Amino acid sequence: MPLHLKLLKLLLIALALPTCVSADESYDDVRPLLERLCYDCHGPRQAKADLRLDRLNPDFLRGGDLDTWHDVLNQLNLGMMPPEDATQPTEAEATRLISWLTRSLRVAAEAKRNAGGRVTSRRLTRDEYAHTMRDLLGVDLDYGREMPPEPASPDGFLNDGATLELSPTQLETYLAVARRALSLAIVEGDRPQVFRHVGDRTAVGALPRSREGGAEPVNPEFLLDVPTFPREGEFEIRVRAGATIPAGAAPPQLRVSLGCVPGIVHVPRKVVGQVDVTATADSPQTFTFRGRMEDYPQSGDQKFGNVAFDGEIVILDFLDADGKELRHASRTYSDPPRGKGGKGKAAKNKPTPAAPILLPPLESPRLDVHVERVEFEAPVVTSWQPASHTSLLSFHGDIELDSDAASEQILRRFASRAFRRPASDDEVQRLVTLFRSLRAESDTAIVAYRETMAAILVSPHFLYLVPSDDLHSLASRMSYFLTSTMPSQRLTELANTGQLADAEVLKAEVQRMLDGPSSRSFVDRFADQWFDLDGLDRVAVNPEFYPDFDDDLKSAMREETRGVLREIIANNLSCLELIDADWTVVNRALANHYQLTHRPATSSFERVPLAPADRRGGILQHGSFLLSNSSGESSHPIKRAVWILDRLLATPPAPPPPDAPPLDAERADLRGLTLKQQLEAHRQREACNRCHRHVDPWGIPLEHFDAVGLYRETPPTRVGKARLKGRQRPAARVDAATELPSGEKLDGATELKRYILQHRREQFARSFVRRLATYALGRQLDFADEPVLQRLTQAFLEDNCRPRPLIADLVASELFTASRPTPPASPLEPQP
């Protein structure tokens, strides 16, 4: 029987639940059936996919295997088990198994929902912590720089409470970060010295050009020397510039970096910002770039006599719209001509302004950037004390800063904001007591306030999202789900007044938050983790096959996928447009890489229409998916297939056994075969065929797209000298025809997308709902969640898979609003 008919039959059996099955049938009644049908592969003799059914606890209420039993039911319902080459159940036997599992799981789910008890408290992620510290203290630092990365959950998410541990070392890091941030937010002493440097001509001096150790030499079009500067604090770089833009040309770009010259080997630097220069040279505009000194490379205190620049340097690069450097022979640049042997004789000379050069008249204008003035200022001090200081230490009344009345006001307000709920009188009194003891040992009240607030910032009430029965807990969960930071004043006020308990108010607030700029963090983090966009950084593109590939395209590919999901959620488009669409979001560089018909005129990302000749549309033709699921040299249909089954259809295949042989195109028996033929040969082994026959067909339709996401008709080959040394790929044309496990025959990505939309639409909708719920709840889902998930999925499908109503329904559902009180990891303890 074809697999799709078998699947339909089993689903009908599962839905019908015939009355011929005994209502009190037990595990002992069905165990002989499990032994005969399942134990050969999942029993004492072998445990494929690390699963032994004979060891699963049949007690669905008190045993620990409820989710595994649920997976068994899913495999039966999908027709994946037993495999086609194994003993098949009769219709009556399939009915007995599916009915027993369905009924038992329903009873267990209902009991579990009534009993509650699931722990949903979790630590803030690194991103959430950074956003919260910024909003709480009013100081924009790189708070996550010293924090270790979070491990991904089995679902690929970083906010799963089960994986977010807190070690003593991490706690010490939190305390150190809190103290440093508070020293910048609450200040003492006089206004700091401000350093200002201005230039209207580029400074000239030799710069290192070595490529040793992976160093990339700089080649700036304009350079500002910053000999004196502060070690920390906010800086501001202002560039007044315009451009000459010939008719029909796209505007040039200006890239600004800050770095230093610590020796003769390399120039460490970091990009501050990059903009399109659309103003003319006759009417220039001022661009402002900001950052913090401590986040950028700095020269040391020891000066080197053999370098031209002792302090910092502001580096300006002029680029065309495609990212290529703009350099003209008639212009003076910062790096002077070299002496004999390529050595820069000017290396020991101090930087000097460049002498103006009179350019001969040009018959036609050339694309160029004209810099009128560059200014550097640090630290940026608009007032003293800063706004953060005034905000954190404000109080009412004619009282002293270190009085009990003032400390009670200051610490109550700060603790309530940090804990994301009103601090109790007992908590405030303990904090005031801690402040008094610290004040007795400190030179000033400022020091005591900093240390008391640092204690608050390492409290579990701050570092953890702790569920409770009140609306403030709900407001916190909403805020971290949709904005990745602490609740806004508006959301807090709705919790204070009780209005957040109204379902209509709740849903309206969800829509308001989705419309706000902070929702970008939610969409980007969700896209990164659902689609595993970090995979782009795990693949090294082989330059022997793709010598022209620019690694900067990886970030553009990531932004394309993020941008498409942002567009869908912002405009409430159907999520089915993730599978296929006649538009995408690209910048000019990525559009050029794809060779699109319509291309943005600037470096900004824009929504552009797609033509049929572009062979694009939907995530399966995004570079982010195609490159991250490649080898960096060739396409990898197995990786792509696993990604589709896991991320889009929520049916991840079992991991390969430890002794599974790799697919090696250089093996003698595979050499000269197309990739599709190599896979067919790979499946000749029984151990490989059992899984690969269900996996490989999903990746083969994408064979027309190479490792860097470009459409091709033939496989790639090595280039240059490497071509002479390496074995060549076969010159045969790409074969993207396949037959899915259901028996459906497809040829190419377009037919694969059409098949998913026509035959796997409900499966994709269920996958989207489950991924969204997992991210929103910060935990893995279990069978007790199924009734709500099914209801949400059904409504999602009926609304043509539009995301905004789904997000509102999820937040208003009992999954999200129901609290299961869990005490914090430890009580608030004063920190020394």
Tab-separated table of N, CA and C in Angstrom, residues 208 222 266 281 358 565 586:
chain	number	residue	atom	x	y	z
A	208	PRO	N	50.645	49.709	8.763
A	208	PRO	CA	51.070	48.322	8.509
A	208	PRO	C	50.278	47.705	7.360
A	222	PHE	N	40.385	58.378	4.119
A	222	PHE	CA	40.546	59.555	4.981
A	222	PHE	C	40.873	59.025	6.368
A	266	HIS	N	49.833	45.036	12.318
A	266	HIS	CA	48.435	45.153	11.919
A	266	HIS	C	47.796	46.377	12.555
A	281	ALA	N	28.060	67.121	-3.052
A	281	ALA	CA	29.239	67.786	-2.498
A	281	ALA	C	28.977	69.261	-2.238
A	358	LEU	N	45.346	70.152	-6.758
A	358	LEU	CA	44.397	70.688	-7.727
A	358	LEU	C	44.164	69.660	-8.814
A	565	LEU	N	10.826	37.611	7.748
A	565	LEU	CA	9.934	37.318	8.874
A	565	LEU	C	9.421	38.612	9.500
A	586	VAL	N	16.395	42.298	0.515
A	586	VAL	CA	17.835	42.227	0.229
A	586	VAL	C	18.440	43.621	0.195
